[in-house]
XYZ file of C-alpha atoms in Angstrom:
660
model
C -0.029 -0.017 0.051
C 1.146 3.677 -0.433
C 3.109 4.932 2.573
C 1.600 7.887 4.195
C 3.820 11.112 4.494
C 3.450 14.698 5.132
C 3.113 17.131 2.328
C 5.781 19.992 1.732
C 3.551 22.709 3.386
C 2.946 20.543 6.502
C 6.655 19.881 6.703
C 7.473 23.785 6.557
C 4.653 25.020 8.798
C 4.051 22.389 11.442
C 5.933 22.279 14.718
C 7.884 19.085 15.523
C 5.221 18.336 18.228
C 2.532 18.407 15.586
C 4.621 16.192 13.298
C 5.282 13.686 16.094
C 1.646 13.579 17.124
C 0.733 12.917 13.429
C 3.309 10.108 13.200
C 2.193 8.684 16.486
C -1.480 8.542 15.389
C -1.124 7.531 11.722
C 2.205 5.572 11.300
C 3.332 4.141 14.562
C 2.427 0.368 14.902
C 2.135 0.179 18.453
C 3.163 -3.185 19.960
C 3.631 -4.862 16.636
C 6.754 -7.350 17.342
C 10.001 -5.573 16.314
C 13.168 -6.525 18.338
C 12.290 -10.089 19.189
C 14.643 -12.766 19.807
C 14.375 -14.283 16.421
C 14.616 -10.870 14.633
C 17.785 -10.131 16.827
C 19.179 -13.649 16.050
C 18.495 -13.434 12.383
C 19.992 -9.896 12.112
C 23.069 -10.986 14.140
C 23.703 -13.913 11.865
C 23.056 -12.127 8.732
C 25.065 -9.225 9.767
C 27.939 -11.404 10.557
C 27.946 -13.179 7.120
C 27.165 -10.159 4.978
C 29.840 -8.080 6.921
C 32.302 -10.610 6.201
C 31.564 -10.547 2.491
C 31.616 -6.626 2.660
C 35.175 -6.909 4.327
C 36.290 -9.297 1.476
C 34.953 -7.033 -1.247
C 36.281 -3.734 0.343
C 39.811 -5.232 0.562
C 39.812 -6.322 -3.012
C 38.059 -3.342 -4.605
C 37.889 -0.465 -2.192
C 34.078 -0.372 -2.521
C 31.823 -0.502 0.511
C 28.925 -2.555 -0.593
C 25.622 -2.070 1.192
C 23.848 -5.107 2.745
C 20.637 -3.615 3.710
C 18.420 -4.812 0.772
C 20.087 -8.264 0.650
C 19.286 -8.796 4.259
C 15.598 -7.694 3.691
C 15.123 -10.212 0.824
C 17.078 -12.967 2.681
C 14.951 -12.600 5.857
C 11.749 -12.249 3.959
C 12.313 -15.454 2.017
C 13.537 -17.488 4.978
C 10.604 -16.817 7.064
C 8.060 -16.899 4.180
C 9.239 -20.416 3.570
C 9.232 -21.323 7.340
C 5.753 -20.088 7.744
C 4.442 -22.149 4.697
C 5.926 -25.279 6.030
C 4.479 -24.612 9.467
C 7.894 -24.356 11.186
C 7.544 -20.765 12.374
C 5.247 -17.810 12.023
C 6.124 -15.267 9.237
C 8.207 -12.258 10.129
C 6.255 -9.023 10.661
C 7.364 -6.143 8.570
C 9.019 -4.596 11.684
C 10.866 -7.677 12.626
C 12.292 -7.720 9.088
C 13.174 -4.061 9.389
C 14.787 -4.667 12.848
C 16.938 -7.668 11.237
C 17.931 -5.338 8.396
C 18.918 -2.603 10.861
C 21.108 -5.031 12.707
C 22.676 -6.523 9.592
C 23.532 -3.100 8.052
C 24.983 -1.928 11.276
C 27.359 -4.937 11.199
C 28.275 -3.936 7.506
C 29.466 -0.567 8.766
C 32.162 -2.105 10.818
C 34.342 -2.895 7.887
C 35.432 0.670 7.047
C 38.039 1.190 9.689
C 39.682 -2.301 9.154
C 40.295 -1.668 5.400
C 41.178 1.926 5.787
C 42.993 3.613 8.826
C 43.661 0.485 10.740
C 45.220 -1.272 7.868
C 47.022 1.854 6.791
C 48.522 2.176 10.295
C 49.878 -1.266 10.286
C 51.391 -0.791 6.702
C 53.109 2.257 7.796
C 54.466 1.328 11.192
C 55.024 -2.383 10.468
C 53.268 -3.173 13.748
C 50.355 -5.661 13.989
C 47.494 -4.477 16.137
C 46.360 -7.035 18.656
C 42.904 -8.266 17.797
C 41.365 -7.077 21.217
C 42.781 -3.533 20.698
C 40.999 -3.605 17.244
C 37.822 -4.915 18.621
C 37.593 -2.401 21.549
C 38.574 0.553 19.477
C 36.224 -0.066 16.735
C 33.253 -0.877 19.023
C 33.826 2.359 21.008
C 34.113 4.536 17.761
C 30.906 2.773 16.384
C 28.907 3.367 19.615
C 29.919 7.027 19.628
C 28.463 7.084 16.175
C 25.209 5.836 17.432
C 25.041 8.282 20.326
C 25.774 11.161 17.879
C 23.077 9.988 15.477
C 20.059 9.765 17.652
C 19.867 13.506 18.637
C 20.319 14.274 14.975
C 17.466 11.838 14.148
C 14.965 14.100 15.848
C 16.007 17.049 13.964
C 16.719 15.532 10.504
C 13.908 12.942 10.388
C 11.283 13.906 12.868
C 11.265 17.676 12.348
C 12.925 18.405 8.911
C 11.479 15.138 7.329
C 14.645 14.848 5.159
C 14.377 12.376 2.298
C 17.406 10.003 2.987
C 16.715 8.481 -0.614
C 18.558 5.186 0.208
C 16.771 4.450 3.375
C 13.304 5.522 1.886
C 13.937 2.966 -0.984
C 14.481 0.149 1.548
C 11.274 1.168 3.327
C 9.318 1.113 0.059
C 10.787 -2.320 -0.739
C 9.637 -3.564 2.785
C 6.258 -2.080 2.254
C 5.955 -3.818 -1.166
C 6.991 -7.171 0.131
C 4.576 -7.383 3.013
C 1.621 -5.503 1.429
C 1.510 -7.619 -1.685
C 1.328 -11.275 -2.372
C 5.108 -11.696 -1.781
C 5.691 -13.114 -5.329
C 8.115 -10.413 -6.341
C 10.107 -10.855 -3.091
C 10.341 -14.671 -3.809
C 11.456 -13.859 -7.421
C 14.263 -11.773 -6.234
C 15.292 -14.227 -3.412
C 15.376 -17.017 -6.069
C 17.677 -14.830 -8.277
C 19.848 -14.149 -5.256
C 20.037 -17.795 -4.255
C 20.760 -19.155 -7.714
C 23.542 -16.612 -8.408
C 24.987 -17.272 -5.023
C 25.057 -21.042 -5.793
C 26.618 -20.416 -9.308
C 29.248 -17.983 -8.027
C 30.103 -20.381 -5.086
C 30.327 -23.241 -7.513
C 32.835 -21.316 -9.664
C 34.793 -20.033 -6.791
C 35.014 -23.687 -5.413
C 36.567 -24.771 -8.837
C 39.314 -22.054 -8.756
C 40.129 -22.448 -5.065
C 43.261 -24.522 -4.212
C 42.080 -25.040 -0.572
C 38.688 -26.624 -1.553
C 40.277 -28.739 -4.174
C 42.871 -30.078 -1.667
C 39.991 -30.987 0.570
C 38.119 -32.746 -2.076
C 40.858 -34.559 -3.990
C 43.152 -35.451 -1.026
C 41.063 -35.601 1.981
C 37.715 -36.857 0.514
C 38.601 -38.708 -2.653
C 42.102 -39.785 -1.525
C 43.372 -39.208 -4.963
C 46.956 -38.880 -3.688
C 46.875 -42.508 -2.687
C 45.085 -44.321 -5.679
C 45.914 -41.828 -8.609
C 49.308 -40.841 -7.413
C 48.413 -36.955 -7.486
C 51.002 -34.811 -5.584
C 49.305 -31.587 -6.339
C 45.751 -30.672 -6.326
C 44.139 -29.447 -9.706
C 42.190 -26.289 -9.678
C 40.751 -24.082 -12.481
C 42.988 -21.093 -13.042
C 41.152 -17.812 -12.175
C 43.848 -15.888 -14.308
C 42.872 -17.463 -17.556
C 45.927 -16.023 -19.388
C 47.907 -18.402 -16.979
C 47.213 -21.159 -19.626
C 48.747 -19.216 -22.379
C 51.899 -18.414 -20.377
C 52.355 -22.044 -19.601
C 52.215 -22.857 -23.306
C 54.401 -19.863 -24.065
C 57.213 -21.283 -21.655
C 56.853 -24.712 -23.250
C 57.007 -23.890 -26.923
C 58.874 -20.379 -26.723
C 55.930 -18.291 -27.733
C 55.537 -14.525 -27.985
C 55.273 -12.802 -24.514
C 53.438 -9.596 -24.514
C 55.350 -6.490 -23.437
C 55.125 -2.704 -23.252
C 58.432 -0.859 -23.740
C 60.070 -4.064 -22.831
C 58.349 -4.638 -19.645
C 56.320 -7.984 -19.267
C 52.520 -7.684 -18.953
C 52.869 -9.680 -15.731
C 55.264 -7.290 -14.100
C 52.641 -4.476 -14.919
C 49.899 -6.243 -13.392
C 48.062 -6.674 -16.739
C 46.422 -10.069 -16.402
C 43.170 -11.550 -17.545
C 41.007 -12.726 -14.755
C 37.515 -14.165 -14.417
C 36.464 -12.859 -10.989
C 32.808 -13.413 -10.154
C 32.788 -11.050 -7.161
C 34.257 -8.156 -9.100
C 31.819 -8.721 -11.941
C 28.942 -8.264 -9.413
C 30.581 -5.125 -7.833
C 30.766 -3.750 -11.475
C 27.160 -4.316 -11.950
C 26.319 -2.449 -8.847
C 28.670 0.551 -9.565
C 27.448 1.221 -13.170
C 29.340 1.802 -16.390
C 30.376 5.388 -15.778
C 32.261 4.623 -12.562
C 33.683 1.298 -13.959
C 34.856 2.989 -17.141
C 36.643 5.532 -15.008
C 38.313 2.779 -13.080
C 39.541 1.113 -16.157
C 40.861 4.354 -17.557
C 42.953 5.155 -14.405
C 44.231 1.619 -14.422
C 45.340 1.568 -18.073
C 46.733 5.070 -17.736
C 48.934 4.144 -14.908
C 49.998 0.555 -15.758
C 49.872 0.528 -19.481
C 51.332 3.899 -20.283
C 52.870 5.847 -17.293
C 54.268 2.791 -15.483
C 56.283 1.566 -18.394
C 57.541 5.123 -19.202
C 58.649 5.721 -15.573
C 60.474 2.254 -15.525
C 62.192 3.321 -18.855
C 63.145 6.683 -17.165
C 64.616 5.044 -14.056
C 62.059 6.417 -11.713
C 60.816 2.910 -10.842
C 63.509 0.452 -10.326
C 64.266 -2.974 -8.592
C 65.302 -2.377 -5.101
C 67.032 -4.194 -2.235
C 64.584 -5.138 0.779
C 65.675 -4.765 4.359
C 66.265 -8.536 4.414
C 68.886 -8.171 1.541
C 66.680 -9.761 -1.120
C 66.185 -8.228 -4.421
C 62.533 -6.862 -5.036
C 61.744 -7.084 -8.705
C 59.468 -4.679 -10.464
C 55.844 -5.425 -10.082
C 52.409 -3.882 -9.920
C 52.825 -3.205 -6.109
C 56.241 -1.617 -6.818
C 54.974 0.499 -9.563
C 52.164 1.746 -7.270
C 54.345 2.338 -4.100
C 57.287 3.855 -5.973
C 55.391 6.174 -8.252
C 51.682 5.741 -9.140
C 50.345 6.114 -5.508
C 51.092 9.926 -5.412
C 49.232 11.008 -8.428
C 46.313 8.622 -7.420
C 46.138 10.154 -4.055
C 46.280 13.666 -5.515
C 43.324 13.125 -8.008
C 41.192 11.298 -5.453
C 41.532 13.896 -2.626
C 41.089 16.943 -4.874
C 38.243 15.169 -6.714
C 36.569 14.297 -3.481
C 36.779 17.866 -2.159
C 35.587 19.392 -5.625
C 32.714 16.904 -5.587
C 31.801 18.130 -2.118
C 32.011 21.615 -3.045
C 29.697 20.911 -6.056
C 26.919 20.017 -3.774
C 26.366 23.308 -1.837
C 22.989 22.289 -0.786
C 24.630 20.034 1.806
C 25.797 23.084 3.524
C 23.199 25.672 2.783
C 20.233 23.440 3.779
C 22.210 22.533 6.930
C 22.827 26.116 7.999
C 19.200 26.992 7.081
C 17.991 24.199 9.159
C 20.259 25.158 12.070
C 19.232 28.758 11.722
C 15.419 27.937 11.990
C 13.826 28.593 15.358
C 13.639 25.201 16.986
C 10.062 24.061 17.493
C 9.789 22.883 21.129
C 6.866 20.761 22.220
C 4.804 22.374 24.846
C 3.871 19.814 27.564
C 4.997 16.125 27.518
C 6.842 14.559 24.692
C 4.259 12.108 22.909
C 7.234 9.967 21.785
C 9.189 10.049 24.965
C 8.371 6.492 25.906
C 9.694 4.921 22.542
C 12.483 7.361 21.658
C 16.030 6.817 22.877
C 16.315 9.372 25.838
C 18.461 12.421 24.860
C 20.202 11.932 28.252
C 21.699 8.771 26.939
C 23.650 10.719 24.248
C 24.360 13.711 26.580
C 26.098 11.463 28.999
C 27.354 8.827 26.533
C 29.100 11.158 24.149
C 31.516 12.793 26.616
C 32.160 9.311 28.303
C 32.929 7.385 25.140
C 34.799 10.500 23.723
C 37.040 10.345 26.843
C 37.425 6.665 26.601
C 38.242 6.847 22.894
C 41.015 9.454 23.611
C 42.371 7.177 26.299
C 42.300 4.257 23.850
C 44.150 6.245 21.166
C 46.827 7.029 23.823
C 47.065 3.421 25.151
C 46.810 1.489 21.862
C 48.455 3.776 19.373
C 50.476 6.373 21.383
C 48.414 9.349 20.262
C 48.410 12.176 22.798
C 44.955 12.648 24.360
C 45.239 16.398 23.476
C 45.335 15.532 19.880
C 42.215 13.437 20.087
C 40.463 16.227 22.000
C 41.512 18.655 19.379
C 39.965 16.424 16.686
C 36.753 15.968 18.597
C 35.043 19.166 17.348
C 35.814 18.083 13.781
C 34.359 14.647 14.561
C 30.956 16.145 15.420
C 31.028 18.799 12.818
C 31.830 16.252 10.115
C 29.198 13.888 11.418
C 26.542 16.587 10.879
C 27.713 17.341 7.463
C 27.933 13.719 6.403
C 24.449 13.061 7.897
C 22.982 16.145 6.030
C 24.577 14.967 2.831
C 23.355 11.428 3.225
C 19.923 12.926 3.689
C 19.943 14.632 0.495
C 22.099 12.585 -1.853
C 22.423 9.049 -0.318
C 26.325 9.969 -0.331
C 28.322 10.441 2.672
C 31.771 12.404 1.974
C 33.615 10.726 4.878
C 36.585 10.034 2.575
C 37.253 13.739 1.763
C 36.368 15.064 5.011
C 38.532 12.507 6.995
C 41.578 13.761 4.988
C 40.869 17.326 6.445
C 41.390 15.657 9.921
C 44.339 13.758 8.694
C 45.982 16.793 7.431
C 45.104 18.986 10.336
C 46.599 16.491 12.836
C 49.548 15.753 10.554
C 50.541 19.403 10.656
C 50.449 19.338 14.475
C 52.563 16.024 14.761
C 54.444 14.873 11.749
C 56.692 12.311 13.680
C 53.943 9.716 14.771
C 51.852 8.366 11.727
C 49.189 7.352 14.327
C 48.686 11.116 15.189
C 47.076 11.842 11.805
C 45.590 8.397 10.911
C 43.944 7.333 14.219
C 42.030 10.660 14.952
C 41.070 10.911 11.269
C 39.910 7.160 11.477
C 37.810 7.992 14.442
C 36.429 11.002 12.650
C 35.553 8.839 9.619
C 33.964 5.855 11.574
C 31.795 8.215 13.935
C 30.657 10.264 10.766
C 30.057 7.282 8.626
C 28.299 5.326 11.331
C 26.045 8.274 12.305
C 25.144 9.163 8.728
C 24.432 5.527 7.532
C 22.540 4.857 10.731
C 20.152 7.936 10.096
C 19.614 6.451 6.668
C 18.900 3.199 8.201
C 16.548 4.557 10.716
C 14.371 6.175 7.933
C 12.596 2.973 6.864
C 11.660 2.303 10.519
C 10.260 5.806 10.722
C 8.270 5.242 7.581
C 6.891 1.962 8.777
C 6.150 2.914 12.349
C 8.934 1.295 14.477
C 10.140 2.147 17.980
C 13.261 4.308 17.710
C 14.572 2.913 21.048
C 14.648 -0.645 19.695
C 16.377 0.439 16.591
C 19.224 1.914 18.652
C 19.532 -1.295 20.646
C 19.507 -3.283 17.332
C 22.311 -1.041 15.989
C 24.419 -1.969 18.971
C 23.790 -5.591 18.466
C 24.892 -5.231 14.810
C 28.047 -3.545 15.880
C 28.936 -6.559 18.027
C 27.924 -8.919 15.271
C 30.117 -7.229 12.719
C 33.185 -6.850 14.977
C 32.917 -10.545 16.168
C 32.581 -11.842 12.529
C 35.113 -9.603 10.684
C 38.010 -9.296 13.094
C 38.891 -13.051 13.000
C 38.466 -13.073 9.235
C 40.692 -9.977 9.014
C 43.654 -11.913 10.657
C 42.862 -15.100 8.666
C 42.810 -13.372 5.282
C 45.384 -10.739 5.518
C 47.721 -11.605 8.545
C 47.978 -15.499 8.385
C 50.616 -16.896 10.744
C 53.513 -18.802 9.267
C 54.751 -22.228 10.474
C 56.214 -20.604 13.517
C 53.060 -18.814 14.302
C 54.560 -15.439 13.296
C 52.443 -12.683 11.425
C 53.823 -9.980 9.084
C 52.362 -7.046 7.843
C 54.130 -7.803 4.383
C 51.066 -10.166 3.829
C 48.385 -7.563 4.061
C 48.694 -6.227 0.555
C 48.777 -8.825 -2.192
C 47.627 -9.357 -5.799
C 44.501 -10.867 -4.470
C 43.826 -8.156 -1.805
C 45.051 -4.556 -2.877
C 43.492 -2.624 -0.046
C 42.960 0.496 -2.157
C 41.350 2.573 0.685
C 44.245 1.794 2.959
C 46.732 2.570 0.348
C 45.062 6.021 -0.063
C 45.468 6.606 3.710
C 48.943 5.316 3.778
C 50.002 7.512 0.854
C 48.643 10.612 2.609
C 50.179 9.687 5.962
C 53.710 9.269 4.147
C 53.247 12.472 2.287
C 52.552 14.295 5.625
C 55.578 12.789 7.209
C 58.151 13.012 4.431
C 56.865 16.111 2.535
C 56.585 16.453 -1.197
C 60.274 17.053 -1.636
C 61.146 13.474 -1.025
C 59.312 12.320 -4.320
C 60.730 12.015 -7.690
C 60.391 15.034 -9.884
C 58.230 13.030 -12.244
C 55.806 12.042 -9.417
C 55.513 15.640 -8.329
C 54.636 16.847 -11.835
C 52.054 13.852 -12.102
C 50.528 15.025 -8.756
C 49.934 18.605 -10.023
C 48.644 17.446 -13.415
C 46.308 14.958 -11.719
C 45.087 17.604 -9.352
C 44.245 19.938 -12.259
C 42.613 17.092 -14.069
C 40.381 16.463 -11.106
C 39.322 20.235 -11.174
C 38.620 19.962 -14.958
C 36.617 16.711 -14.714
C 34.480 17.671 -11.681
C 34.225 21.176 -12.587
C 33.078 20.249 -16.054
C 30.404 17.973 -14.530
C 29.134 20.988 -12.457
C 28.954 23.088 -15.701
C 27.503 20.251 -17.940
C 25.300 19.178 -15.172
C 26.654 15.560 -14.940
C 27.157 15.080 -18.841
C 30.767 14.275 -18.533
C 30.980 10.480 -18.088
C 34.023 10.391 -15.720
C 34.868 10.380 -12.005
C 38.221 11.795 -10.817
C 37.921 9.568 -7.715
C 37.204 6.554 -9.493
C 40.178 7.183 -11.916
C 42.555 7.408 -8.953
C 40.926 4.280 -7.366
C 41.747 2.396 -10.623
C 45.420 3.150 -10.171
C 45.355 1.511 -6.668
C 43.368 -1.518 -7.802
C 44.948 -4.271 -9.803
C 44.215 -3.873 -13.550
C 42.574 -7.363 -13.705
C 39.953 -6.282 -10.874
C 39.200 -3.181 -12.923
C 38.561 -5.023 -16.050
C 36.417 -7.499 -14.434
C 34.365 -4.792 -12.776
C 34.173 -2.963 -16.171
C 32.953 -6.222 -17.705
C 30.230 -6.599 -15.175
C 29.091 -3.052 -15.543
C 29.178 -3.169 -19.375
C 26.997 -6.421 -19.352
C 24.145 -4.939 -17.101
C 24.371 -1.614 -18.960
C 24.023 -3.317 -22.520
C 21.288 -5.664 -21.409
C 19.355 -2.761 -19.761
C 19.516 -0.820 -23.076
C 18.540 -4.017 -24.879
C 15.384 -4.659 -22.556
C 14.243 -1.100 -21.610
C 10.375 -1.989 -21.448
C 9.196 -2.711 -17.734
C 7.214 -5.837 -17.576
C 9.300 -7.827 -20.084
C 11.214 -10.900 -18.844
C 14.522 -9.391 -20.017
C 13.844 -6.205 -18.048
C 12.772 -8.116 -14.950
C 15.966 -10.163 -15.021
C 18.707 -7.569 -16.089
C 17.231 -4.409 -14.715
C 15.029 -5.246 -11.704
C 17.079 -8.273 -10.950
C 20.361 -6.320 -11.106
C 20.785 -5.894 -7.399
C 19.957 -9.543 -6.373
C 22.010 -10.980 -9.051
C 25.055 -8.871 -8.141
C 24.642 -9.539 -4.427
C 24.534 -13.232 -5.196
C 27.729 -13.019 -7.265
C 29.451 -11.140 -4.452
C 28.047 -13.404 -1.598
C 28.862 -16.680 -3.320
C 32.337 -15.667 -4.296
C 33.280 -14.077 -0.972
C 32.022 -16.761 1.182
C 33.888 -19.487 -0.738
C 36.898 -17.313 -0.906
C 36.938 -16.917 2.994
C 36.393 -20.720 3.292
C 39.268 -21.278 1.063
C 41.545 -19.030 3.099
C 40.490 -21.049 6.183
C 41.071 -24.346 4.580
C 44.582 -23.322 3.514
C 45.445 -22.589 7.102
C 44.011 -25.877 8.304
C 45.478 -27.968 5.628
């Protein structure tokens, strides 16, 4: 059914007390089950699984995938099937919304792990104990919750801001539970089938799963004499290179540099195909452009000039030229330049984020006369008034104890934390985009100017800024469907804390398993964090900025400085041109820089995924046709299935390799 909402005149003229009374009488669903044991458990389990896939994808691609709609579809299908078989009653709409809130809160937990925390370990060479990571992340995330709920009363209750992404989730929930459920089950089938397909493919290319099957289950080492498990090669050009070595065939090179050293490989990656489908053709094309520009053109030129060379590692071993060396020695600097400038210009291109905020703050606050009609279901403001100072003090002490950041620096960053949280929340409300990347760089540079000697002094406070702002703004978007559907805000707050714990418990062990595996002596090394499989593009951006702050621009090769200036100007031209042409320029400066940090094979796989859905969408434009239902309406569940199947099997493969 159509969801009720206030019209523009009512939003503009009514007081918050009137709006709250209208919501309480017309939208609020009273005692309909919401935060029940089964919704909490479902959200906790889904959140753990989906946040693990989000961690896997963010480490590979730098893209933070949303898990909200995926969790809605999964929970809907699960309990619809259970209700039809008589095992359990169907979920209420608010139970599903609660499970979705918990799952999405768990998904937020991946951001610090794949950005500032990883960058800190890469720069310092120090491995953070797991319990330090757990406590620090939970404290920062809860601080985000405490900041969000006072903002909720202003941005959602009073200003009725749109929060497009959250509103879309509310519409989907309403559609699923007010119709016959056929559309929801159709999307669930698409999600399930693509998950199985991607999982089966990932199974065939995984050495760990193949060892388990061939040696442990089928015992092929005993009766077939096998000494090495067979598995399908994910890099399909491997088959050509094997033949080339055997028959002395042509090896592709650019200016005398082997394609393999440049990272120019051909990979069939189901997860990256799905990520590309979600991001769209414009962003994916920018990624591919940045990757080819750096590794097919500038990289070979800089190798020929001698600005990128083989080097001697601290252990005395020769480090040959590779994609990682090209990135670290030269490419990272212009990538950081174009991403930071592009982010700031993009933010400046949305003045409504700031103007609407100041207009809102400048309005006379409408205060209810008499008792608050929602006092018994809202999270009491006193919780935030006491909790924010307490958790801020705790966070400052943790920064000092765990990372050696003086408490005075954290206290200096706290005003920025709260200011940027408000800006990000307002941006999320209007555009479904939270500029945490650009804004966290402001904190990173500010703290770096104060203390250049300790890398943690700029990365950790900036990481706290980013986590609080991201958590608060995403949480407000996540509260929106609950407000639309008549949920109890207090139970939503509790659900988010459950999700925070779920995400931390699921992702932290997986982080150490995937990126910091122990060797035969039980020793972990930060050198294993970045690899061809996991490029950690977000962390590399943070690392580049921290090293630039510490060493200064003068420490870079002249060609790298020139490239940084050109990249900054290119970002101004691209993003400024998009402002002038109203988005007609089909490029993204941030995505071009991200393409430099990512492996070229991942960029190509994402572009192929984006191109496939873009082409099929053009081929089947008519709603109601089977092609449109599959390729356009089914894009999100298909891509989510590709990502989930590949990521879960990939995580399982890493676990098996440790065990076997």
